[in-house]
CSV table of C-alpha atoms in Angstrom, one decimal:
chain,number,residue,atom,x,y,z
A,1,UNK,CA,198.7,230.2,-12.3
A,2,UNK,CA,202.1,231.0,-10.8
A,3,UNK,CA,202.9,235.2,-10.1
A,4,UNK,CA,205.9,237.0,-9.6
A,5,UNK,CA,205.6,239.4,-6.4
A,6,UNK,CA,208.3,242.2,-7.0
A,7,UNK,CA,211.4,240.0,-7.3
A,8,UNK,CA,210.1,236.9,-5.2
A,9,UNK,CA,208.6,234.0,-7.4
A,10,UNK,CA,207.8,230.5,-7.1
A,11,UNK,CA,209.7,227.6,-6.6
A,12,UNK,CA,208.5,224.0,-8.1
A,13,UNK,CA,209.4,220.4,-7.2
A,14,UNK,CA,209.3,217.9,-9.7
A,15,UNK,CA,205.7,216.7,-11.0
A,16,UNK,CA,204.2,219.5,-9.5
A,17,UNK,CA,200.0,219.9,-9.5
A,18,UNK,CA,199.1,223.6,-9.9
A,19,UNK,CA,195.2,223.8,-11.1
A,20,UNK,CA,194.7,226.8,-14.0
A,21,UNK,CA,192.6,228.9,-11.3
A,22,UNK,CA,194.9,228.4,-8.6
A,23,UNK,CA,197.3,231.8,-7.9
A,24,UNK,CA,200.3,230.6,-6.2
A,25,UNK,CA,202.2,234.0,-5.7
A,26,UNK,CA,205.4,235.5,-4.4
A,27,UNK,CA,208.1,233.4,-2.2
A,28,UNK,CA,206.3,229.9,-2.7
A,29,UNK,CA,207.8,226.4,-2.2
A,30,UNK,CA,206.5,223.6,-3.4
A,31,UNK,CA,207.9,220.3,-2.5
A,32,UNK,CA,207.6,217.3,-5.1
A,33,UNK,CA,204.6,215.8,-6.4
A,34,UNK,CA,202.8,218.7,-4.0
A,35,UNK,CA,199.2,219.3,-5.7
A,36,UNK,CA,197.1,223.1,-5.4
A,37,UNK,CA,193.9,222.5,-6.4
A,38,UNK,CA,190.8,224.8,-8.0
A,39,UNK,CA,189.9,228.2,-6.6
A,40,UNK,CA,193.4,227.9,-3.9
A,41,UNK,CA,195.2,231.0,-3.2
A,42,UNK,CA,198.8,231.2,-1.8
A,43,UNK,CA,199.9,234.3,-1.3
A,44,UNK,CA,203.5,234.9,-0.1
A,45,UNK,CA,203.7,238.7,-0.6
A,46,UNK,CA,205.3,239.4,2.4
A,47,UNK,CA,206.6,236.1,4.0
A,48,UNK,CA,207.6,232.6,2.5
A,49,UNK,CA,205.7,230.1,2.4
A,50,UNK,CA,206.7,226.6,2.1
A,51,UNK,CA,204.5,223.4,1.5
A,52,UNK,CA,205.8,219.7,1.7
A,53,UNK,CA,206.3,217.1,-0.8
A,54,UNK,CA,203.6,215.1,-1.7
A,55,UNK,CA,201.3,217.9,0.2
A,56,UNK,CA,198.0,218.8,-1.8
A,57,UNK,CA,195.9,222.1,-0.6
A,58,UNK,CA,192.6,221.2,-1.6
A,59,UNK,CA,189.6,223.5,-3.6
A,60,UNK,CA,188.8,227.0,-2.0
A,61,UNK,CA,191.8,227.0,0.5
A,62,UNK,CA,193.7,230.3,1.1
A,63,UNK,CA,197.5,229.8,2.7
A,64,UNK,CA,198.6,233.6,3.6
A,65,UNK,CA,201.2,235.4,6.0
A,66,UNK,CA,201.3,237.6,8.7
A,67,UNK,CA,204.0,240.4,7.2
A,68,UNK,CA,206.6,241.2,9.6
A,69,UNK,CA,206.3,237.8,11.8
A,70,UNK,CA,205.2,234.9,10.6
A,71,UNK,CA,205.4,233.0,6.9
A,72,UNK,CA,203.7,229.7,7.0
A,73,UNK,CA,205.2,226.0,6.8
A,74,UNK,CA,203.2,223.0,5.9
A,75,UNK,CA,205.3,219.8,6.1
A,76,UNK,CA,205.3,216.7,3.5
A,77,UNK,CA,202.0,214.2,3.2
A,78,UNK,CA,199.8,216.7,4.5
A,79,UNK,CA,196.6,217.4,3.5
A,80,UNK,CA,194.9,220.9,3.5
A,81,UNK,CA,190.9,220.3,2.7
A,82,UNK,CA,188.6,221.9,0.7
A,83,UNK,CA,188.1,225.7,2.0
A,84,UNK,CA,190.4,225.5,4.9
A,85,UNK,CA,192.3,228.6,6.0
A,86,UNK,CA,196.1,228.3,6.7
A,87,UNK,CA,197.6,231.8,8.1
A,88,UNK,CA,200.9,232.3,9.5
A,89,UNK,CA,201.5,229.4,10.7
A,90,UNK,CA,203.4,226.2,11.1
A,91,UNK,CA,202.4,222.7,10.4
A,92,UNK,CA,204.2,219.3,10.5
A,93,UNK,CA,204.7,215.9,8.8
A,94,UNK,CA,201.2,213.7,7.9
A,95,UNK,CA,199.0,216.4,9.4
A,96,UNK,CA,195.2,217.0,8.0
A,97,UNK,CA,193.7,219.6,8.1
A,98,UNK,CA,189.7,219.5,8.1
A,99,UNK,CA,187.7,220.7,5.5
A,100,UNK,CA,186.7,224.5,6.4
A,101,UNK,CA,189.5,224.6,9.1
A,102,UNK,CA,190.8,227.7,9.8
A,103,UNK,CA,194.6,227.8,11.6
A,104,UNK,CA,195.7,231.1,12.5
A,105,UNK,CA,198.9,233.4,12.9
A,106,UNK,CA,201.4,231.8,15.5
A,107,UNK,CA,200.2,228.2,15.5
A,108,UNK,CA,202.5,225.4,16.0
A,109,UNK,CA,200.8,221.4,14.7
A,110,UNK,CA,203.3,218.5,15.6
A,111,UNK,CA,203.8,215.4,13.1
A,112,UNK,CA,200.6,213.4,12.7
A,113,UNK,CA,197.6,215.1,13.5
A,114,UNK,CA,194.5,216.0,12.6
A,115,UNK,CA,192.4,218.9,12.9
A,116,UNK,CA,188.6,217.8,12.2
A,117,UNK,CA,186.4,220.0,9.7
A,118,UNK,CA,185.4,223.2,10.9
A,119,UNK,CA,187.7,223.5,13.9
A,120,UNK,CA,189.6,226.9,15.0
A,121,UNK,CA,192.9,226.8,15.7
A,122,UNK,CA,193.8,229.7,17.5
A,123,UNK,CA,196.9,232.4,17.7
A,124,UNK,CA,200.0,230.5,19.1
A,125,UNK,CA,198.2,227.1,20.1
A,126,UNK,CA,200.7,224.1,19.8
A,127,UNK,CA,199.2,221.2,19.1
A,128,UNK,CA,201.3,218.2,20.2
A,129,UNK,CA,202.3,215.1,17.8
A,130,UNK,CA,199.7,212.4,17.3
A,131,UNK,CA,196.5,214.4,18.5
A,132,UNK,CA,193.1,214.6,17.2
A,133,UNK,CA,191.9,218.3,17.6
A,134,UNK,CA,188.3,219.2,17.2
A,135,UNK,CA,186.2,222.2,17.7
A,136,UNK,CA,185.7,226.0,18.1
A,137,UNK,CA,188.4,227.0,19.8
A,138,UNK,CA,190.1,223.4,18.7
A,139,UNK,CA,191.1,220.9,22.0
A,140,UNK,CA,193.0,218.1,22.1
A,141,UNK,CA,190.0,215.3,21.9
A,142,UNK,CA,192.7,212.0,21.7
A,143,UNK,CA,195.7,210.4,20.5
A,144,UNK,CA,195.5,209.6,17.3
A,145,UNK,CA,195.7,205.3,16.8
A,146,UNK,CA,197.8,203.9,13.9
A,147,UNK,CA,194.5,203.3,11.8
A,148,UNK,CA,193.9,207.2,12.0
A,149,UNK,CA,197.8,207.9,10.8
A,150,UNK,CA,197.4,205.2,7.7
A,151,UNK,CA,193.5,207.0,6.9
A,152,UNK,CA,195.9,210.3,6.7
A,153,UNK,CA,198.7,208.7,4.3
A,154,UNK,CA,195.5,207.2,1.9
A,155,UNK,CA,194.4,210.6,1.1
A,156,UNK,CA,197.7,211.7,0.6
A,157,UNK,CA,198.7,209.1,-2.0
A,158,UNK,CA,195.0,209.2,-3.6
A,159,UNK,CA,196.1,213.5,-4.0
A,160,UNK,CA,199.7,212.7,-5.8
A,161,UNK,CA,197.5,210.4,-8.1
A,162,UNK,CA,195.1,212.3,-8.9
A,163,UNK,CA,197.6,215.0,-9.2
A,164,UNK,CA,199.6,213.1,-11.7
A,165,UNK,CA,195.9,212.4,-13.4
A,166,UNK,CA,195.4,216.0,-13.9
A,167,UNK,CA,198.8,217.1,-15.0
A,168,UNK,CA,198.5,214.1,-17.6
A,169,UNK,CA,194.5,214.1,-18.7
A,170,UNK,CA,192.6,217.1,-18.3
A,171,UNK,CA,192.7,219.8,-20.6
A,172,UNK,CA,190.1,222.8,-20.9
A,173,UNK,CA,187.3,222.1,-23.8
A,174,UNK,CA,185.5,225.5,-24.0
């Protein structure tokens, strides 16, 4: 469900995923064939916030501002999994983001990384290009090979499918 926030609304791409319990609210970009799955919230009530093309933010994920500082930017081909939390943050090209991941106010994630599930990424950590970050508060554990960078582009591609799937051939029965 897309909201209006005062007089800020969202923006769509083309062949756009937004799943029926979904909020998407406020000063929201979404870049084309970008999916938001079941139970997401993204709440740009005092900040914008602006996701990639092709970028899907996966079941139970909240993307949310810090008001006064810091909106959040997720670049294209990422991939936000299931219950992550994204907050004021920004995030480049190819990144994924671990299910249950939590990346917080500040943050900076270069081009093609990924943060593995459950890690904490904490206020104002920059995460270079090409790193694999793991862990509790999240360190650099290697450089990410060219297997690991196609692995992130798979799950991309498999999201704007299974986006256009959804847009095209699901429909509530009770």
């Amino acid at each position: 469900m897309l909201y209006r926030y005062k007089d800020r609304r969202p923006s769509l791409g083309e062949r756009v995923y937004v799943a029926p319990n979904a909020a998407v609210i406020g000063d929201v970009t979404l870049g084309d064939d970008a999916s938001i799955w079941f139970s997401v919230t993204v709440r740009a009530d005092l900040e914008p916030i602006r996701i990639g093309a092709r970028t899907n933010i996966q079941d139970g994920s909240v993307v949310h501002v810090t008001g006064g500082s810091h909106g959040v930017s997720i670049g294209d081909d990422c991939t936000v999994g299931h219950m992550a939390l994204v907050h004021g943050c920004t995030i480049g090209d190819r990144v994924l983001v671990g299910m249950g991941s939590t990346v917080l106010d500040g943050a900076e994630v270069g081009d093609d990384v990924v943060i593995g599930a459950g890690s904490l990424v904490t206020p104002r950590t920059k995460i270079p290009p090409m790193s694999l970050v793991m862990g509790r508060p999240a360190r650099v554990v290697r450089t990410l090979t060219e297997s690991d960078v196609a692995w992130v582009k798979g799950s991309v591609l498999a999201y704007v499918e299974g986006g256009r799937t959804f847009r095209e051939d699901v429909e509530p029965i009770g």
